[in-house]
XYZ file of C-alpha atoms in Angstrom:
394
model
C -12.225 13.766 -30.399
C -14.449 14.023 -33.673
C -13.645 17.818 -33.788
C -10.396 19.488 -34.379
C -9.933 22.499 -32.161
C -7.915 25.497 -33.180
C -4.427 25.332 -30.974
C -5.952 28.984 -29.759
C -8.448 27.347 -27.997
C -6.970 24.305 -26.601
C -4.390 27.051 -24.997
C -7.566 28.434 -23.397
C -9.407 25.206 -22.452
C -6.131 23.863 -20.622
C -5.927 27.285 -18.914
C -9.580 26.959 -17.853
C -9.289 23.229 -16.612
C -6.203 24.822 -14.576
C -7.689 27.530 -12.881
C -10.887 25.040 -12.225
C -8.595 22.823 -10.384
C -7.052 25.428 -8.430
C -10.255 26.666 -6.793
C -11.452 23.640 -6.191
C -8.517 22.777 -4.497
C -9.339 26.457 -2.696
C -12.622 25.423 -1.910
C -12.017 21.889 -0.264
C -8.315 22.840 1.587
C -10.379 26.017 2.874
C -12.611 23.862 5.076
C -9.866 21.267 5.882
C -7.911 23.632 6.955
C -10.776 25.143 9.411
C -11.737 21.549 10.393
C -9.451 22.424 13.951
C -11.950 25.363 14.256
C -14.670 23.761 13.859
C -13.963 20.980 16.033
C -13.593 23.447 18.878
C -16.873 26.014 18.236
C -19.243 22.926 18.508
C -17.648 21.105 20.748
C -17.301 18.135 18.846
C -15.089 15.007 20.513
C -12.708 12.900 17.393
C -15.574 9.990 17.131
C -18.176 13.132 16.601
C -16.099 15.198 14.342
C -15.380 12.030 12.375
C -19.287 11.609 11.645
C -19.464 15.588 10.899
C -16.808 15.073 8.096
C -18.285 11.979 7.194
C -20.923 14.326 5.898
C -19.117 15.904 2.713
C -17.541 12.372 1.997
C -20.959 11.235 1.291
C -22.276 14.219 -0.873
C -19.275 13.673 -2.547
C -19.571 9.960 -2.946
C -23.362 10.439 -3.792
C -22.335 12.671 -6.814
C -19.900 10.718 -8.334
C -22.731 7.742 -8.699
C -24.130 10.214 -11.301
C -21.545 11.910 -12.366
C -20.215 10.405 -15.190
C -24.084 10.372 -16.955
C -24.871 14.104 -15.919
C -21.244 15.040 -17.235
C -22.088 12.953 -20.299
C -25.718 14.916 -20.780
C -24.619 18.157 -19.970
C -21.095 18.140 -21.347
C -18.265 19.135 -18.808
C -18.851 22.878 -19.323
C -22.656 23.158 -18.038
C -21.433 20.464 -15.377
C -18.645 22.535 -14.063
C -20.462 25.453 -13.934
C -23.186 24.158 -11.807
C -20.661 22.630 -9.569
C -19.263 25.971 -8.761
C -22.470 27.501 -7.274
C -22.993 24.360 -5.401
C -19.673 24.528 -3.728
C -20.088 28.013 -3.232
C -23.437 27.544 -1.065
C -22.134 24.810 0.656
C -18.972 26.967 2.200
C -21.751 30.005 3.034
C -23.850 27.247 4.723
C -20.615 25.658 6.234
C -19.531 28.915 7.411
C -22.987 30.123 8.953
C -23.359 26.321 10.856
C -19.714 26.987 12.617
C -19.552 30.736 13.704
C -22.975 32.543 12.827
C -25.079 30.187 14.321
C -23.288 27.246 15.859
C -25.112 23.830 14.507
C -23.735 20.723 13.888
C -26.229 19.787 11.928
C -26.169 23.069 9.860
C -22.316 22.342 9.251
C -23.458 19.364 8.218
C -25.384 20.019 5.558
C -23.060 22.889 4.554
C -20.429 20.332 3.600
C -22.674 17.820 2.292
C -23.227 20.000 0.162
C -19.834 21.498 -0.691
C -18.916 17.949 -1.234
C -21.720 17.369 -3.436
C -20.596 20.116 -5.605
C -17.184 18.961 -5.603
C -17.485 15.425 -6.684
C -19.536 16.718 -9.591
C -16.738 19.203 -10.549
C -14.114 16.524 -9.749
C -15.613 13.717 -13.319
C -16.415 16.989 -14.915
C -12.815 18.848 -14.870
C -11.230 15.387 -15.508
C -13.220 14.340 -18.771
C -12.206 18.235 -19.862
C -8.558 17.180 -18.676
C -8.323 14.157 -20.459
C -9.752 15.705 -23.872
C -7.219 19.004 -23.315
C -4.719 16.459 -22.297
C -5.287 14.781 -25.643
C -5.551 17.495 -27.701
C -2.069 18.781 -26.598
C -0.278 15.891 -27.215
C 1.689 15.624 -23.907
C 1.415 14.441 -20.477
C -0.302 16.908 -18.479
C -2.961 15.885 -16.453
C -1.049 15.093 -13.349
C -0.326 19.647 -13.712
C -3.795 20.060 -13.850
C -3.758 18.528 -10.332
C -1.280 20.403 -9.367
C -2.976 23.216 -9.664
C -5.590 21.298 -7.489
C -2.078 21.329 -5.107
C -1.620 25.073 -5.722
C -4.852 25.705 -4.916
C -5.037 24.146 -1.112
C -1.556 25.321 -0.442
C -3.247 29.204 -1.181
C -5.886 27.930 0.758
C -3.797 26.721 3.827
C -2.005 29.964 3.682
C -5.272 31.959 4.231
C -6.360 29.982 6.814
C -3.609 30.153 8.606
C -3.799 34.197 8.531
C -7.586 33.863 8.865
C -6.725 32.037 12.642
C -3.713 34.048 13.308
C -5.874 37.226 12.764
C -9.045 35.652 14.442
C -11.047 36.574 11.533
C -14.438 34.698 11.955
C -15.013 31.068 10.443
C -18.202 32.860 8.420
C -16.407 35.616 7.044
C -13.567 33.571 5.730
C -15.795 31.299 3.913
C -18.287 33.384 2.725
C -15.215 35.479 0.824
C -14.134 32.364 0.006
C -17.483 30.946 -1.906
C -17.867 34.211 -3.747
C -14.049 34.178 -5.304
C -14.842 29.997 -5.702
C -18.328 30.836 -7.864
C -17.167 33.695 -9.673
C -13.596 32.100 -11.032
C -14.905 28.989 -11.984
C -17.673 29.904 -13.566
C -14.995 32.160 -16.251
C -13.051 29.774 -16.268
C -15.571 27.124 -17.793
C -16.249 29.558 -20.405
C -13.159 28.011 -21.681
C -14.182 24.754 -22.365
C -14.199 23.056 -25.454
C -14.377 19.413 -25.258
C -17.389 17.066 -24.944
C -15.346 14.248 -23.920
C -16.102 11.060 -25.233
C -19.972 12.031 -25.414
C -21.972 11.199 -28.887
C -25.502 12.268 -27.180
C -26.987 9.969 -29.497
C -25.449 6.874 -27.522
C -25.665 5.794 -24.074
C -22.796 7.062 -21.304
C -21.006 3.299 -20.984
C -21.212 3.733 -17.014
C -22.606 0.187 -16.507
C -20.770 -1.377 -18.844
C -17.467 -0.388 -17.168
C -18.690 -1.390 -13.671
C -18.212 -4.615 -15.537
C -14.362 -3.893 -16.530
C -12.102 -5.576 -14.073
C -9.078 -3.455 -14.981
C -11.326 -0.445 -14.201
C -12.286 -1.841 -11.235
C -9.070 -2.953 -9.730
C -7.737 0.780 -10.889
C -10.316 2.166 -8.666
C -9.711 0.091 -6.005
C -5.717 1.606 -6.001
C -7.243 4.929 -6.262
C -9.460 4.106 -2.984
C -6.139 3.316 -1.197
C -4.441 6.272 -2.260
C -7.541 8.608 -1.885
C -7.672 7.223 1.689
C -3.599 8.044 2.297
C -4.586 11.526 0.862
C -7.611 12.678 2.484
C -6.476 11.103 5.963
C -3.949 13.979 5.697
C -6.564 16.529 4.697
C -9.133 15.552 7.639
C -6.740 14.991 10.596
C -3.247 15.997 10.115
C -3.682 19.732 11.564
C -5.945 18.467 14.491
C -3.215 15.361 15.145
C -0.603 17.865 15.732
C -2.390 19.946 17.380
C -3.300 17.268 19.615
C -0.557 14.853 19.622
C 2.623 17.444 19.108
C 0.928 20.253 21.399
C 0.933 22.471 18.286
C -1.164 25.708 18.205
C -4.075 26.004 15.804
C -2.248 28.312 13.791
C 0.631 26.104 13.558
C -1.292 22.948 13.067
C -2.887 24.764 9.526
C 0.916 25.779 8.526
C 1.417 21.285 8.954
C -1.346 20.852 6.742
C 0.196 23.788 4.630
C 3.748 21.394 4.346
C 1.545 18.535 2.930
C -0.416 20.249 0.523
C 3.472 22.544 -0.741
C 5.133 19.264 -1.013
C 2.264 16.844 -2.844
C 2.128 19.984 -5.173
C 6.031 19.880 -5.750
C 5.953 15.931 -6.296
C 2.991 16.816 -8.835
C 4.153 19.618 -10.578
C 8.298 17.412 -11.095
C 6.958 13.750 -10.790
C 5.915 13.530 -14.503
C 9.712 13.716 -14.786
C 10.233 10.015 -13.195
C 6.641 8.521 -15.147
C 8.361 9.683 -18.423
C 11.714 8.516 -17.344
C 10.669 4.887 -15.074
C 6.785 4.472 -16.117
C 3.681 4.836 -13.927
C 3.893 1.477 -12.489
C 7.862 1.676 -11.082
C 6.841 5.471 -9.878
C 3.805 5.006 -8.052
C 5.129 2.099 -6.215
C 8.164 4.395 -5.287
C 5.721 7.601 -4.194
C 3.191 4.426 -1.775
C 6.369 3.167 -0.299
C 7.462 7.669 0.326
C 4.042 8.010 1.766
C 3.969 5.071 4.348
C 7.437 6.125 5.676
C 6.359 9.818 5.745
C 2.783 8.682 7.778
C 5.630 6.856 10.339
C 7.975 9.516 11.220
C 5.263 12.044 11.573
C 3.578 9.822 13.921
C 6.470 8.729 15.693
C 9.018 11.439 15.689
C 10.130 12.695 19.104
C 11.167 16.089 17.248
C 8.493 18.444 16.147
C 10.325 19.340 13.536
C 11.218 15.794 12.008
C 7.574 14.959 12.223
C 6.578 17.912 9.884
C 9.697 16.706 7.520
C 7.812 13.505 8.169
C 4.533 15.059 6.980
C 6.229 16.655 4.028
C 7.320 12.645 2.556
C 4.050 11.849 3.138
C 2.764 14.851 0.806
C 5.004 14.023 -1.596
C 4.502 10.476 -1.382
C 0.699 11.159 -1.903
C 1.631 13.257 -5.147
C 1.165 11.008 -8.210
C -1.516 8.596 -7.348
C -4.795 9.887 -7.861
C -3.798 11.516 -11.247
C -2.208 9.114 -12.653
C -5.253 6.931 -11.448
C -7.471 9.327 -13.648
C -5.370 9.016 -16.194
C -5.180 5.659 -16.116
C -9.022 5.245 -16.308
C -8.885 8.016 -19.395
C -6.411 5.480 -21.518
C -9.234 4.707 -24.053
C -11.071 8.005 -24.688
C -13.970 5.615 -26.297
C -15.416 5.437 -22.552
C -13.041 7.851 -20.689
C -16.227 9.515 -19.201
C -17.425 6.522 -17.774
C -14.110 4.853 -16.472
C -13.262 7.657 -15.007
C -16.622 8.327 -13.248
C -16.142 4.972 -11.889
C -12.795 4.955 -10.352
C -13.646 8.259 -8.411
C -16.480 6.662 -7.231
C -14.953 3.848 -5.975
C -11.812 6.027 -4.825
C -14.065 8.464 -2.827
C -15.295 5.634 -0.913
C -11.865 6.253 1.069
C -13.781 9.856 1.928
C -16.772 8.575 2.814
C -15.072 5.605 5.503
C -12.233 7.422 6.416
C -13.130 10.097 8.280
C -14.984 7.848 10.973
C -12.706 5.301 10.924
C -9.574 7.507 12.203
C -11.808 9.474 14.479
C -12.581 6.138 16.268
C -9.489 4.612 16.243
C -8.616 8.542 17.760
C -11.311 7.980 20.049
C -9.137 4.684 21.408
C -5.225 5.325 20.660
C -5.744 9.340 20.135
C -5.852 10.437 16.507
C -2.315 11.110 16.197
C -1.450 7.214 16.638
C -4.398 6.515 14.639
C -2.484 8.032 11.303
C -0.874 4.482 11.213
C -3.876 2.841 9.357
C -2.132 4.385 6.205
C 0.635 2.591 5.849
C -1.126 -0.679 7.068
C -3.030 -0.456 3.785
C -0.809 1.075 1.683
C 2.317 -2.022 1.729
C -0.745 -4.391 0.375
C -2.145 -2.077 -2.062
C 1.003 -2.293 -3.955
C 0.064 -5.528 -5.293
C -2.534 -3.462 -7.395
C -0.523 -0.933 -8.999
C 0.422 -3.146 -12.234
C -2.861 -2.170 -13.278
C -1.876 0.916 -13.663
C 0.216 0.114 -17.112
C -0.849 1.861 -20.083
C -3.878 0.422 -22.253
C -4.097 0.593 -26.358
C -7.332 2.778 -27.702
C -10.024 0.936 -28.996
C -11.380 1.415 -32.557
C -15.195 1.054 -31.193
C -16.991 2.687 -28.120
């Protein structure tokens, strides 16, 4: 960072980049948690609902390919706050295509478009992150997802009320995008950081596609991305489904995954300061497959949901430690990090149909167990993970 910030306002930029994650956390967990309702008003069977959410996956996906260079142009504050209005229409659009006027195809583009916004926000609020992170002197960025955590578990909360009190799907997220818009866009008044970004010099994007470590880092990220949004997009319709839960119930299961990955988040910088990131994240992958098991296989309703809460809790630490991992070098944190979330939301873009068919053949409950099968491999990545030296160029 070429510019020294007054304490003052790193104090305010870290608060900012922690209420951004929160309601972005409110914005995504609001539809996950409505998925089961969604399912139902259109009718939609698991291999059909699977292409549906395939739909934000890839507005997500297709923003992180730019992300880092927009983010780079238009410096994280101008970023996030475009990000928020996007999210915002997508949840109205969502909300209209699922109770208003029932359309697939309207949802559709609703959370294409909320995932559009997101992925922007997600580079955006990570490059400020990293910079705050920085500036402060101490481990912090896996709290600023946390407060990602917070947010969904706020989220879950309200949508569990919302079904309990049968408030309609387009009511609940049109509230929703208003309070998502309007906080986000104070909070990036915060802001203080350009990351990395001299705007007389290129972004670095292509140059760290090249970067093997950054690559390899992503690839982790993919598999833990995949163990984490799996959760997101199917746990509340698997038990509702395959434990004969009720939709109200089957948001307070999503709620238990969401409480404990934000517990695990919020404490687990206590075992990467005490063990490192590579002994702890191997410890959370191994938490998370065992979790995905018992859930799955359980004959108790209630040891599946202690099931689900391992597998929250499992899922904690990985994708913020990836981030941080990519951010080692501030000379191209921008860029690294644009490029593991792109190849990290992959995981959204091919999981989603990929447990909604193996739903449509073993029912989606059973098909949880693609987790684990490529979580035990992808522990051979997570040396990569060990902390890098800064470099004295870009």
């Amino acid at each position: 960072m070429s510019v020294t910030v007054p304490r003052n306002q790193v104090r305010a930029a870290a608060a900012g980049v922690a209420v951004t994650f929160g309601l972005n956390g409110v914005a995504v967990a609001t539809w996950f948690a409505r998925v089961p309702a969604a399912r139902d008003a259109l009718g939609l069977t698991p291999g059909a609902l699977g292409l549906l959410l395939l739909s934000m996956s890839f507005g997500a996906c297709l923003a992180m390919l730019t992300a880092g260079e927009v983010t780079h142009r238009l410096r994280p504050k101008l970023t996030v706050s475009v990000s928020a209005v996007t999210v915002a229409v997508g949840l109205a659009v969502a909300g209209v295509g699922i109770g208003a006027y029932p359309s697939p195809w309207l949802t559709a583009i609703g959370i294409f478009t909320l995932g559009y916004g997101s992925g922007l926000c997600d580079v955006a609020m990570n490059v400020e992150a990293a910079e705050v992170e920085r500036a402060i002197g101490k481990t912090v960025m896996p709290r600023f997802h946390a407060m990602w955590s917070l947010g969904t578990v706020a989220a879950a909360g309200m949508a569990s009320f919302a079904a309990w009190a049968v408030l309609p799907v387009t009511a609940h997220l049109a509230v929703v995008a208003v309070v998502v818009a309007g906080g986000t866009l104070v909070a990036a008044r915060t802001y203080r950081f350009a990351g990395e970004a001299d705007h007389g010099r290129g972004s670095g994007v292509l140059a760290a596609w090249r970067e093997p470590r950054t690559l390899l880092i992503g690839l982790l990220v993919l598999v833990l991305a995949f163990t984490e949004g799996t959760a997101n997009d199917w746990v509340a319709v698997a038990f509702i489904d395959g434990h004969e839960f009720d939709p109200a119930l089957g948001a307070l299961v999503f709620g238990v995954f969401v409480t404990t990955m934000t517990f695990g988040r919020i404490f687990g910088t206590i075992l990467l300061d005490r063990w490192g990131r590579v002994p702890a994240i191997a410890l959370s992958m191994v938490l998370a497959a065992a979790g995905v098991a018992v859930a799955v296989f359980a004959s108790s309703a209630l040891v599946a949901v202690v099931g689900v809460g391992v597998w929250g809790l499992g899922t904690a630490l990985g994708f913020p430690v990836g981030m941080s991992a990519a951010a080692d070098d501030p000379a191209r944190a921008a860029a690294r990090v644009s490029v593991v979330a792109v190849i990290g939301y992959t995981a959204f873009l091919a999981g989603p149909p990929l447990v909604g068919f193996l739903g449509n053949e073993v029912g989606v409950l059973r098909a949880l167990l693609i987790v684990p099968m490529l979580l035990l491999p992808a522990l051979a990545l997570v040396p990569m993970l060990k902390p890098v030296k800064e470099s004295s160029t870009p």
